[in-house]
CSV table of N, CA and C in Angstrom, one decimal:
chain,number,residue,atom,x,y,z
A,57,UNK,N,11.6,-15.1,-40.1
A,57,UNK,CA,12.3,-14.1,-39.9
A,57,UNK,C,13.7,-14.3,-40.3
A,58,UNK,N,14.9,-13.3,-40.2
A,58,UNK,CA,15.5,-12.9,-41.4
A,58,UNK,C,16.4,-14.2,-41.1
A,59,UNK,N,17.2,-14.3,-42.2
A,59,UNK,CA,18.5,-14.9,-42.0
A,59,UNK,C,19.5,-14.1,-40.7
A,60,UNK,N,19.8,-13.2,-40.7
A,60,UNK,CA,20.5,-12.4,-39.5
A,60,UNK,C,20.0,-12.1,-38.5
A,61,UNK,N,19.3,-12.7,-37.8
A,61,UNK,CA,18.0,-12.9,-36.6
A,61,UNK,C,18.4,-14.5,-36.1
A,62,UNK,N,17.9,-15.3,-37.3
A,62,UNK,CA,18.4,-16.4,-36.9
A,62,UNK,C,20.0,-16.4,-36.0
A,63,UNK,N,21.1,-15.7,-36.4
A,63,UNK,CA,22.8,-16.0,-36.5
A,63,UNK,C,22.8,-15.4,-34.9
A,64,UNK,N,22.2,-14.7,-34.4
A,64,UNK,CA,21.9,-14.6,-32.9
A,64,UNK,C,22.5,-15.8,-31.8
A,65,UNK,N,23.3,-15.3,-30.7
A,65,UNK,CA,23.3,-16.5,-30.5
A,65,UNK,C,22.4,-16.3,-29.7
A,66,UNK,N,22.2,-17.4,-28.2
A,66,UNK,CA,20.9,-17.7,-27.6
A,66,UNK,C,21.1,-16.9,-26.0
A,67,UNK,N,22.3,-16.7,-26.0
A,67,UNK,CA,23.1,-15.7,-24.8
A,67,UNK,C,22.8,-14.9,-24.9
A,68,UNK,N,22.1,-14.0,-26.0
A,68,UNK,CA,22.2,-13.0,-26.0
A,68,UNK,C,20.9,-11.9,-27.0
A,69,UNK,N,19.7,-13.2,-26.9
A,69,UNK,CA,18.7,-13.0,-27.1
A,69,UNK,C,17.8,-13.3,-26.1
A,70,UNK,N,18.4,-14.0,-24.8
A,70,UNK,CA,18.5,-14.4,-23.7
A,70,UNK,C,18.4,-12.8,-22.2
A,71,UNK,N,19.5,-12.3,-22.9
A,71,UNK,CA,19.6,-11.0,-21.9
A,71,UNK,C,19.3,-9.7,-22.1
A,72,UNK,N,18.8,-9.9,-24.2
A,72,UNK,CA,17.5,-9.0,-24.1
A,72,UNK,C,16.5,-9.8,-23.5
A,73,UNK,N,15.4,-10.6,-23.2
A,73,UNK,CA,14.2,-10.7,-22.8
A,73,UNK,C,14.4,-10.6,-21.5
A,74,UNK,N,15.7,-10.6,-20.6
A,74,UNK,CA,15.5,-10.2,-19.2
A,74,UNK,C,15.3,-9.2,-19.3
A,75,UNK,N,16.5,-8.3,-20.1
A,75,UNK,CA,16.0,-6.8,-19.7
A,75,UNK,C,14.8,-6.5,-20.1
A,76,UNK,N,13.8,-6.7,-21.2
A,76,UNK,CA,13.0,-6.4,-21.3
A,76,UNK,C,11.7,-7.0,-20.1
A,77,UNK,N,12.1,-8.4,-20.2
A,77,UNK,CA,11.4,-8.3,-18.3
A,77,UNK,C,11.7,-7.2,-17.0
A,78,UNK,N,12.8,-7.0,-16.7
A,78,UNK,CA,13.0,-6.2,-15.6
A,78,UNK,C,12.0,-4.7,-16.0
A,79,UNK,N,12.6,-4.2,-17.2
A,79,UNK,CA,12.0,-2.8,-17.5
A,79,UNK,C,10.6,-2.7,-17.2
A,80,UNK,N,9.8,-4.4,-17.7
A,80,UNK,CA,8.4,-4.1,-18.1
A,80,UNK,C,8.1,-4.1,-16.6
A,81,UNK,N,7.4,-4.9,-16.0
A,81,UNK,CA,7.1,-5.7,-15.3
A,81,UNK,C,7.7,-5.4,-13.6
A,82,UNK,N,9.1,-5.8,-13.6
A,82,UNK,CA,9.8,-5.6,-12.8
A,82,UNK,C,10.2,-3.7,-13.0
A,83,UNK,N,10.2,-2.7,-13.4
A,83,UNK,CA,9.7,-1.7,-13.0
A,83,UNK,C,8.7,-1.3,-13.1
A,84,UNK,N,7.2,-1.9,-13.4
A,84,UNK,CA,6.8,-1.1,-13.2
A,84,UNK,C,6.9,-1.5,-11.7
A,85,UNK,N,6.6,-2.5,-11.1
A,85,UNK,CA,6.6,-2.7,-9.6
A,85,UNK,C,7.6,-1.6,-9.4
A,86,UNK,N,8.8,-1.4,-9.1
A,86,UNK,CA,9.5,-0.7,-9.1
A,86,UNK,C,8.4,0.7,-8.7
A,87,UNK,N,8.2,1.3,-10.0
A,87,UNK,CA,7.1,2.0,-10.1
A,87,UNK,C,5.8,2.6,-8.9
A,88,UNK,N,5.7,0.9,-9.1
A,88,UNK,CA,4.4,1.4,-8.3
A,88,UNK,C,4.7,1.4,-6.3
A,89,UNK,N,5.9,0.8,-6.1
A,89,UNK,CA,6.0,0.9,-4.8
A,89,UNK,C,6.9,2.1,-4.6
A,90,UNK,N,7.4,3.6,-5.4
A,90,UNK,CA,7.7,4.3,-5.1
A,90,UNK,C,6.8,5.1,-5.0
A,91,UNK,N,5.4,5.0,-6.3
A,91,UNK,CA,4.4,5.9,-5.5
A,91,UNK,C,3.1,5.9,-4.2
A,92,UNK,N,3.3,4.7,-4.4
A,92,UNK,CA,3.1,4.4,-2.6
A,92,UNK,C,4.0,5.2,-1.7
A,93,UNK,N,4.9,5.2,-1.7
A,93,UNK,CA,5.7,5.6,-0.4
A,93,UNK,C,5.3,6.9,-0.7
A,94,UNK,N,5.6,7.7,-1.9
A,94,UNK,CA,6.1,8.8,-2.3
A,94,UNK,C,3.8,9.5,-1.4
A,95,UNK,N,3.2,8.6,-2.1
A,95,UNK,CA,1.7,9.7,-1.6
A,95,UNK,C,1.8,9.3,0.0
A,96,UNK,N,2.3,7.9,0.3
A,96,UNK,CA,2.2,7.9,2.0
A,96,UNK,C,3.1,9.1,2.1
A,97,UNK,N,3.9,9.8,2.5
A,97,UNK,CA,5.4,10.8,3.2
A,97,UNK,C,5.0,12.4,2.1
A,98,UNK,N,3.7,12.3,1.1
A,98,UNK,CA,2.5,13.6,1.2
A,98,UNK,C,1.7,13.9,2.2
A,99,UNK,N,0.7,12.1,2.4
A,99,UNK,CA,-0.8,12.8,3.1
A,99,UNK,C,-0.6,13.1,3.9
A,100,UNK,N,0.5,13.4,5.9
A,100,UNK,CA,0.6,14.3,6.5
A,100,UNK,C,0.4,16.2,6.1
A,101,UNK,N,0.8,16.2,4.8
A,101,UNK,CA,0.6,17.8,4.5
A,101,UNK,C,0.4,17.8,3.7
A,102,UNK,N,-0.4,17.7,3.0
A,102,UNK,CA,-1.0,17.5,1.7
A,102,UNK,C,-2.7,17.5,1.7
A,103,UNK,N,-3.7,17.4,1.3
A,103,UNK,CA,-4.8,16.7,1.0
A,103,UNK,C,-4.3,15.1,-0.4
A,104,UNK,N,-5.3,14.3,0.2
A,104,UNK,CA,-5.5,13.2,0.2
A,104,UNK,C,-5.2,13.2,-2.0
A,105,UNK,N,-6.6,14.2,-2.2
A,105,UNK,CA,-6.0,13.8,-4.1
A,105,UNK,C,-4.7,15.1,-4.8
A,106,UNK,N,-3.9,15.9,-4.1
A,106,UNK,CA,-2.3,16.2,-4.3
A,106,UNK,C,-1.7,15.0,-3.8
A,107,UNK,N,-1.8,14.6,-2.8
A,107,UNK,CA,-1.2,13.3,-2.9
A,107,UNK,C,-0.8,11.6,-3.6
A,108,UNK,N,-1.9,12.5,-4.3
A,108,UNK,CA,-2.2,10.9,-4.9
A,108,UNK,C,-2.0,11.8,-6.6
A,109,UNK,N,-2.0,13.4,-7.5
A,109,UNK,CA,-1.5,13.6,-8.4
A,109,UNK,C,-0.2,13.4,-7.8
A,110,UNK,N,0.5,14.2,-7.0
A,110,UNK,CA,1.8,14.2,-6.8
A,110,UNK,C,2.8,12.8,-7.2
A,111,UNK,N,2.0,11.9,-6.1
A,111,UNK,CA,2.8,10.8,-6.1
A,111,UNK,C,2.5,10.0,-7.5
A,112,UNK,N,1.7,10.0,-8.7
A,112,UNK,CA,1.6,10.0,-9.3
A,112,UNK,C,2.3,9.8,-10.3
A,113,UNK,N,2.9,11.6,-10.3
A,113,UNK,CA,4.1,11.8,-11.5
A,113,UNK,C,4.7,11.7,-10.8
A,114,UNK,N,5.7,11.6,-9.7
A,114,UNK,CA,6.9,10.9,-9.1
A,114,UNK,C,6.9,9.7,-9.9
A,115,UNK,N,5.9,8.8,-9.6
A,115,UNK,CA,6.2,6.9,-10.3
A,115,UNK,C,6.2,6.7,-11.8
A,116,UNK,N,5.4,7.9,-12.1
A,116,UNK,CA,5.9,8.7,-14.1
A,116,UNK,C,7.0,8.4,-14.3
A,117,UNK,N,8.1,9.5,-13.2
A,117,UNK,CA,8.6,9.8,-13.3
A,117,UNK,C,10.1,8.2,-13.3
A,118,UNK,N,9.9,7.7,-11.9
A,118,UNK,CA,10.4,6.4,-11.6
A,118,UNK,C,10.5,5.0,-12.5
A,119,UNK,N,9.6,5.2,-13.2
A,119,UNK,CA,9.4,4.1,-14.0
A,119,UNK,C,10.5,4.2,-15.9
A,120,UNK,N,10.2,5.8,-16.3
A,120,UNK,CA,10.7,6.2,-17.1
A,120,UNK,C,12.1,5.9,-16.6
A,121,UNK,N,12.2,6.8,-16.0
A,121,UNK,CA,13.8,6.3,-15.0
A,121,UNK,C,14.5,4.7,-15.2
A,122,UNK,N,13.5,4.0,-14.6
A,122,UNK,CA,13.7,3.0,-14.6
A,122,UNK,C,14.3,2.6,-16.0
A,123,UNK,N,13.6,2.1,-16.2
A,123,UNK,CA,13.4,1.4,-18.4
A,123,UNK,C,15.0,2.2,-18.7
A,124,UNK,N,14.8,2.7,-18.8
A,124,UNK,CA,16.5,3.9,-19.6
A,124,UNK,C,17.4,3.1,-18.5
A,125,UNK,N,17.7,3.1,-17.1
A,125,UNK,CA,18.3,2.2,-16.4
A,125,UNK,C,18.9,0.8,-16.6
A,126,UNK,N,18.1,0.8,-17.2
A,126,UNK,CA,17.8,-0.9,-17.2
A,126,UNK,C,18.3,-1.1,-19.0
A,127,UNK,N,18.2,-0.7,-19.9
A,127,UNK,CA,18.6,-0.5,-20.9
A,127,UNK,C,20.4,0.5,-21.3
A,128,UNK,N,20.8,1.5,-19.9
A,128,UNK,CA,22.0,1.6,-20.4
A,128,UNK,C,23.1,0.9,-19.4
A,129,UNK,N,22.4,-0.3,-18.2
A,129,UNK,CA,23.7,-0.7,-17.7
A,129,UNK,C,24.8,-2.1,-18.7
A,130,UNK,N,25.5,-2.0,-17.0
A,130,UNK,CA,27.0,-3.2,-18.1
A,130,UNK,C,25.8,-4.4,-18.1
A,131,UNK,N,24.4,-4.6,-17.7
A,131,UNK,CA,25.1,-6.2,-17.8
A,131,UNK,C,23.0,-6.4,-17.4
A,132,UNK,N,22.9,-8.0,-17.5
A,132,UNK,CA,21.0,-7.7,-17.1
A,132,UNK,C,21.1,-7.4,-15.8
A,133,UNK,N,22.5,-8.4,-15.4
A,133,UNK,CA,22.4,-8.5,-13.7
A,133,UNK,C,22.4,-6.9,-12.8
A,134,UNK,N,23.5,-6.7,-13.0
A,134,UNK,CA,22.4,-5.6,-13.2
A,134,UNK,C,21.9,-4.5,-13.0
A,135,UNK,N,21.1,-5.0,-14.2
A,135,UNK,CA,19.8,-3.9,-14.2
A,135,UNK,C,18.9,-4.0,-13.8
A,136,UNK,N,18.4,-5.9,-13.3
A,136,UNK,CA,17.5,-6.3,-12.4
A,136,UNK,C,17.9,-5.6,-10.5
A,137,UNK,N,19.8,-6.5,-10.1
A,137,UNK,CA,20.1,-5.7,-9.4
A,137,UNK,C,19.5,-3.7,-8.6
A,138,UNK,N,19.4,-3.6,-10.0
A,138,UNK,CA,19.4,-1.6,-10.2
A,138,UNK,C,17.1,-1.8,-9.4
A,139,UNK,N,16.6,-2.5,-10.2
A,139,UNK,CA,15.5,-2.3,-10.6
A,139,UNK,C,14.7,-3.0,-8.9
A,140,UNK,N,15.0,-4.8,-8.2
A,140,UNK,CA,14.8,-4.5,-7.5
A,140,UNK,C,14.8,-4.1,-6.7
A,141,UNK,N,16.3,-3.5,-6.4
A,141,UNK,CA,16.8,-2.7,-5.3
A,141,UNK,C,16.2,-2.2,-5.1
A,142,UNK,N,15.6,-1.2,-5.9
A,142,UNK,CA,15.0,0.2,-5.6
A,142,UNK,C,13.6,-0.6,-5.1
A,143,UNK,N,12.9,-1.0,-5.9
A,143,UNK,CA,11.6,-2.2,-5.5
A,143,UNK,C,11.4,-3.0,-3.9
A,144,UNK,N,13.0,-3.0,-3.3
A,144,UNK,CA,13.0,-3.1,-2.1
A,144,UNK,C,13.1,-2.4,-1.4
A,145,UNK,N,13.9,-1.0,-1.3
A,145,UNK,CA,13.9,-0.1,-0.9
A,145,UNK,C,13.6,0.5,-0.2
A,146,UNK,N,12.4,1.0,-1.4
A,146,UNK,CA,10.1,1.8,-1.2
A,146,UNK,C,9.8,0.5,-0.4
A,147,UNK,N,9.1,-0.7,-0.6
A,147,UNK,CA,8.2,-1.1,-0.1
A,147,UNK,C,8.8,-1.0,1.5
A,148,UNK,N,10.5,-1.3,1.6
A,148,UNK,CA,10.7,-1.4,3.3
A,148,UNK,C,10.4,0.5,3.7
A,149,UNK,N,10.6,1.3,2.5
A,149,UNK,CA,10.9,2.7,3.5
A,149,UNK,C,8.9,3.1,4.0
A,150,UNK,N,8.5,2.1,2.8
A,150,UNK,CA,6.6,2.8,2.5
A,150,UNK,C,6.5,2.1,4.3
A,151,UNK,N,6.8,0.6,4.7
A,151,UNK,CA,6.3,-1.0,5.0
A,151,UNK,C,6.7,0.4,6.9
A,152,UNK,N,7.9,1.1,7.0
A,152,UNK,CA,8.3,1.1,8.0
A,152,UNK,C,8.0,3.3,8.5
A,153,UNK,N,7.3,3.7,7.5
A,153,UNK,CA,6.2,4.4,7.6
A,153,UNK,C,5.2,4.2,7.9
A,154,UNK,N,4.7,2.8,7.7
A,154,UNK,CA,3.0,2.7,7.8
A,154,UNK,C,3.4,2.5,9.7
A,155,UNK,N,3.4,1.9,9.3
A,155,UNK,CA,4.0,1.7,10.6
A,155,UNK,C,4.8,2.8,11.7
A,156,UNK,N,5.1,3.5,11.4
A,156,UNK,CA,5.0,4.2,12.2
A,156,UNK,C,4.2,5.4,12.5
A,157,UNK,N,3.4,5.7,11.5
A,157,UNK,CA,2.1,6.9,11.5
A,157,UNK,C,0.9,5.6,11.7
A,158,UNK,N,0.3,4.7,11.6
A,158,UNK,CA,0.0,3.8,12.4
A,158,UNK,C,-0.6,4.1,13.7
């Protein structure tokens, strides 16, 4: 470890770690819920294969945008809010949709 890296404050290191965790595992969870929501929205209109393919492409886009938002946000707390809020919104909408379609 270089001497300059060891001089970084612990709060800064924790903020970076928090953003990495928000972008990695939490961003993946957001992309997963967006993918399932998109697939369930598309199922009544297209074949299962087309719904899966389109939903996967949407999931890649959501994950890329989530990572960019996490590292562009003003604070780690705001980054977590965006990622977890989006995840919760997609999950709730998916559960509501599945309740209506079931």
